[in-house]
Amino acid sequence: MSGTFDGTAPPVLVIDVGTTSSSAAVVAGDTTVLVPEPVTGAATWPSSVFWDGQQMLVGTLAERRKRSDPEAFDSGFKRGLAADTSVLLGPRRFRPVEQIVAIVSTLRAEAERLHGAPIHRAVLTVPASYEPDDVRRTRMVAAAEAAGFQTVELLPEPVAAAFAPIAGAPFQPGDLVLVYDLGGGTFDTALVRIGEHWHEVLGHAALDDCGGHDIDALIASRVSTDGQQWLAPLTSAASSSTPATLRLGMAVTEFAQRVKHQLSDAAVVEDFLMPNTPSYRMSQEELSTLAAPMLGRTATCCTELLARLGVAVHDVTAALVVGGGSRMPAVADLLQRGLGLPLRRVVDPELATVRGAARWVPVSGPRRVSARTSPEPSVPLSWSIPGGGARLLRWLVTPGQAYLDGVPLARVRLPGGAVWDLTASSPGTLDRLLVPPGTDVSAGDWLALARP
Amino acid sequence: MAEPILVVDVGASGTRVALVDGDRSGLIREPGGATYVWPSSVCLDDTGYLIGTAAERRKRAIPRRYIDGPRRAVDAQASMWLENHEVTGVQALTAYLTAVHLEAQQQYGAPIHRLTLTAPADYLPGDPRREVLVAAGEAAGFPDVELVSDAVCTALDPETGGGLPAGGLVLVCDLGATWTAAIVRVRGNHTTQLTHHVSAAGHDLDALLINDLRSEGRAWIEPLFAAPGDAGLRAYYEAIDFTRRLKHQLADADEVADHLTPLAPPYRLTREWLAAFAEPALRWLVSSCMAVVSEAGATPEDLSAIVLAGGGARLPMVEPALRAGLGHQIRTSAEPELAVARGAARWSVGAVTRAVPADRPRWRIEPVSWEIPGAVGQLSRWLVAEGHSYQAGEVVAQVRTPDERVFDLIAPQAGTLLAHRAAAGDHVGPVLVAAAAKAPKALAEQPPAQRQRLDVAGSWLLAPDRQRLVECDAAGRYVRVRGVDDGTVISEFVPPPGDAAPHGGRVYIGPEGRLCLVAWDADGWISVWELDSGTLATRFRDPSTPDKVLVDEAQWRLATEAEGKVVGRYRRSAVTTWDLRTGARLEKVNDDAWARRNPGYAARSGADAFAAAATCPDGQLRATASETADGTATLVVHDVATDHEVFRVQGSPGQRVRVGFSADARQLLAVWESDDRSVVDVWDL
């Protein structure tokens, strides 16, 4: 096992587990290969699971089965990672972390099949809102380890996104970039300072109820209102059974999604919920009006973030628009008008995070640290502290300083309050301090290294 | 090298300060006062904090900004109010110590960086109030703050602590505002407080006296206390001082009387009254003394001394009550309120001796260290287990840095990991160190350090437990049992002198593994001594005055060999055997083949752990006694895993060598024997 990223580097699987969709890419040496969804061939996998009684189906397979048994289906569970309370899928309970394990395992199996060899190392992207001590970070690492990876790294999503290849000139070190990530389930924004090997996240903000799916829900409720006349008989027919009601709801939501996707590049769409229902029409303009309040909130979220960070809009180099939700033409209009920021786009906005993470892997430096070798012998310094333990108050010599036999090297305070000096038992030169002042140390601990 | 140390004993009402410079120490007088007792008072006026007598002087003018005893706030872990300012205990104590520090530096004429602060006996380790004391000392400009218990200091007071045996138990009665009874075990730098009881008895006594003053002088005192504004509070403080003054005067008078104000009627206090007031406190004191003694698992007879200290020691009825209650002489000094400060100063004089030398580095261990990228990280896992070997370039461990990158820590060359020294999940950095076995080549290049050489005209035995070396004089005049690690004498046995000159002696391992000295004298008396108990197990006489003594440890029998009769051209030796349990003679034979038929009998112990070859208890080294081509005895050490020779020592001509390892695998030992001497070498491994 090795961690360099030269020509012989072992492969790394980069994974973006999103609230509604996930993606992954195998990075081996200089090449990056996206892992396609085996059923649809698309680069994004629905973050959906379905418990069929024996195994967990993931992605499109799960989506396909959800109509047959809606209660065994779940998606959007990443939102529940913090509480990690289990949910019922059919007869069994699963915790969100277990559902994530299912997604990551499936991605890993597909990636290994594609790569033709085992992959032991993974990089998972996580929202910037997962702070360093956040339990969700530990759970993401644990999930990836449970999925069989030996080594798991995490990378904040906005940092990854800012590494993604963009149309036009790349960002320069020092640039301030506002990452605008409208995903399927959530909206995240972060201000990052571009660096060569690492982008610094200066601040971040999120709206948990502003995602592409929330727009889908708006469209769906609009469909329900507009088509009340022909929908009502269907609703009353379905109300006799729970699965039928769920199925009808799903059908309306999917119809809304279809309408929205078509409006990405068509001015007007006309479609049918079912072959025997009347046609339904919607224009880009209508969609913009419908989405305007929600998009307005995302713009406010961005301006509030900048204000909180004390950064003026004209100091920001550009807004980087990523996430599947940003395909809506209304988003670009809003950002340009509402924020007054130049926009930078990526080719596939829903893949920006995974593509960027894949590019970060080789530029983030080697992961090998060799032990220090020195021609001179090095000896550890330890002391038989009376009573067995004490708090190190301070070092009385500095590294590089030579000392004689009997000279005090450090001072400690015992639990009873007495101050003792730790002295040298033979002359030498202090090489490295292993323990900083203020640490509780025990008899026999190696506190420093010295050269005799 | 010795640095000046300021010693401060902050009491509830009085503070004592001493300065230690090298081996000299002296109490420091307060600049404003004439005594060694600095009032423990703090006053906050518009220019800042005033302390001591300066604060006492201002208290009449601004009584609401005065507080007596910053330590009381620490004791109670509560804030004090100085008019409208909330002052925490640590703030008040810091202000007090800062002023003391300035004054002491001025008197000393140089900076003082080290502080010894006495801590009340009930501030046990782990008590957050200890942290408050340390924090106040640090905030007052002392980087090094040492805490020592009041009770320990009292026990160490040079005025009363003379002639105490090491490890002796001292019962300390420290009667300040708080009364403390404690048992202290006095053992130099390791002097510790074992048990304690505390009570607010001193405070309660003052309160009783104030109450008495109030009831006696109700007619004139209540109007004073009830006066509006600061006047009432001022009168109250005056009354406290007044009763304390009267109490102190009773130390050498049977009756005292004084006037609180020039216009007030006299208030009288007699020793009898005081004794009545103090009676409950004294009962508490005597019963607490008995309690702390028994809680320490001792009886009053076990006490080396009873020390009475603190201002309360001046109360005339205390000493007789204690003497009667405990049946012991009581030690007390002329200035009992200075006992804690004097003891703390003595403790501080010893600061330079509170030093621990570094452990000797292990010969076969070397550190392997990695710099953690970014200087901090969390150890994810070890990929090489303790005791396992690794190849050059192998990943030994993985570390996760705060930016969630995972680094592989690589071994630069092949080796064996002996100890991790950090566990998975630990925060590590800037350096992670593990213990690795040194390569045989490096071992051969850096021989182990010789710890010592011990020489005796006699013999050495390495006890079967491999923790004790037994030194035996050739004539059996003494036996010393020494620790293997540092050669210090653990016990010594000297047999009582007999009538005849000692002739020979050796140590054997007797029944149940007991170390026994078998000694014989010029008259043929053979004595068997059990070394642990020093008792004579048996004694018998071989009148033929043997010139050779052999012991069979398994049967616990002894054989003497004496020159027998001349038969033709031969002189046949006579062998007599004895039972060492009873001393009974078993048989006498004249038989050349006896020795061959009885191989169990030997001139030295067969249970001796010194042998021709030995393997280290950790299984990594093998030591063997061998000979060079010219017959010189040589000690050779091999690395078991690689069979490489890693160490070799050659003796002198005429010596024989045997080898051994200590039970903890930390020492290699060799004994070099010649006809008259025996030398043990000890090396650190």
Coordinates of N, CA and C in Angstrom, one line a residue, chain B residues 384 388-396 409-416:
Chain B
V384 N 1.8 -2.0 11.6 CA 2.7 -3.0 12.1 C 2.5 -3.1 13.6
H388 N 6.4 -6.9 15.9 CA 6.5 -7.4 14.5 C 7.6 -6.6 13.7
S389 N 8.1 -7.3 12.7 CA 9.1 -6.6 11.9 C 8.5 -6.0 10.7
Y390 N 9.3 -5.1 10.1 CA 8.8 -4.4 8.9 C 9.9 -4.3 7.9
Q391 N 9.6 -4.1 6.6 CA 10.6 -3.9 5.6 C 10.8 -2.5 5.2
A392 N 11.9 -2.2 4.6 CA 12.2 -0.8 4.2 C 11.1 -0.4 3.2
G393 N 10.5 0.8 3.4 CA 9.5 1.3 2.5 C 8.1 0.9 2.9
E394 N 8.0 0.1 4.0 CA 6.6 -0.4 4.4 C 5.9 0.7 5.2
V395 N 4.6 0.7 5.0 CA 3.8 1.7 5.8 C 3.6 1.2 7.2
V396 N 4.1 2.0 8.2 CA 4.1 1.5 9.6 C 2.8 2.0 10.2
L409 N 3.0 6.7 7.0 CA 4.3 6.8 7.7 C 5.1 5.6 7.3
I410 N 6.3 5.9 6.7 CA 7.0 4.9 6.0 C 8.3 4.6 6.8
A411 N 8.7 3.3 6.8 CA 9.9 2.9 7.5 C 11.1 3.1 6.4
P412 N 12.1 3.8 6.8 CA 13.2 4.0 5.9 C 14.0 2.8 5.7
Q413 N 14.1 1.9 6.7 CA 14.9 0.7 6.6 C 14.1 -0.4 7.4
A414 N 14.5 -1.6 7.1 CA 13.9 -2.7 7.8 C 14.2 -2.7 9.3
G415 N 13.3 -3.3 10.1 CA 13.5 -3.3 11.5 C 12.4 -4.0 12.2
T416 N 12.4 -3.9 13.5 CA 11.3 -4.6 14.3 C 10.7 -3.5 15.2

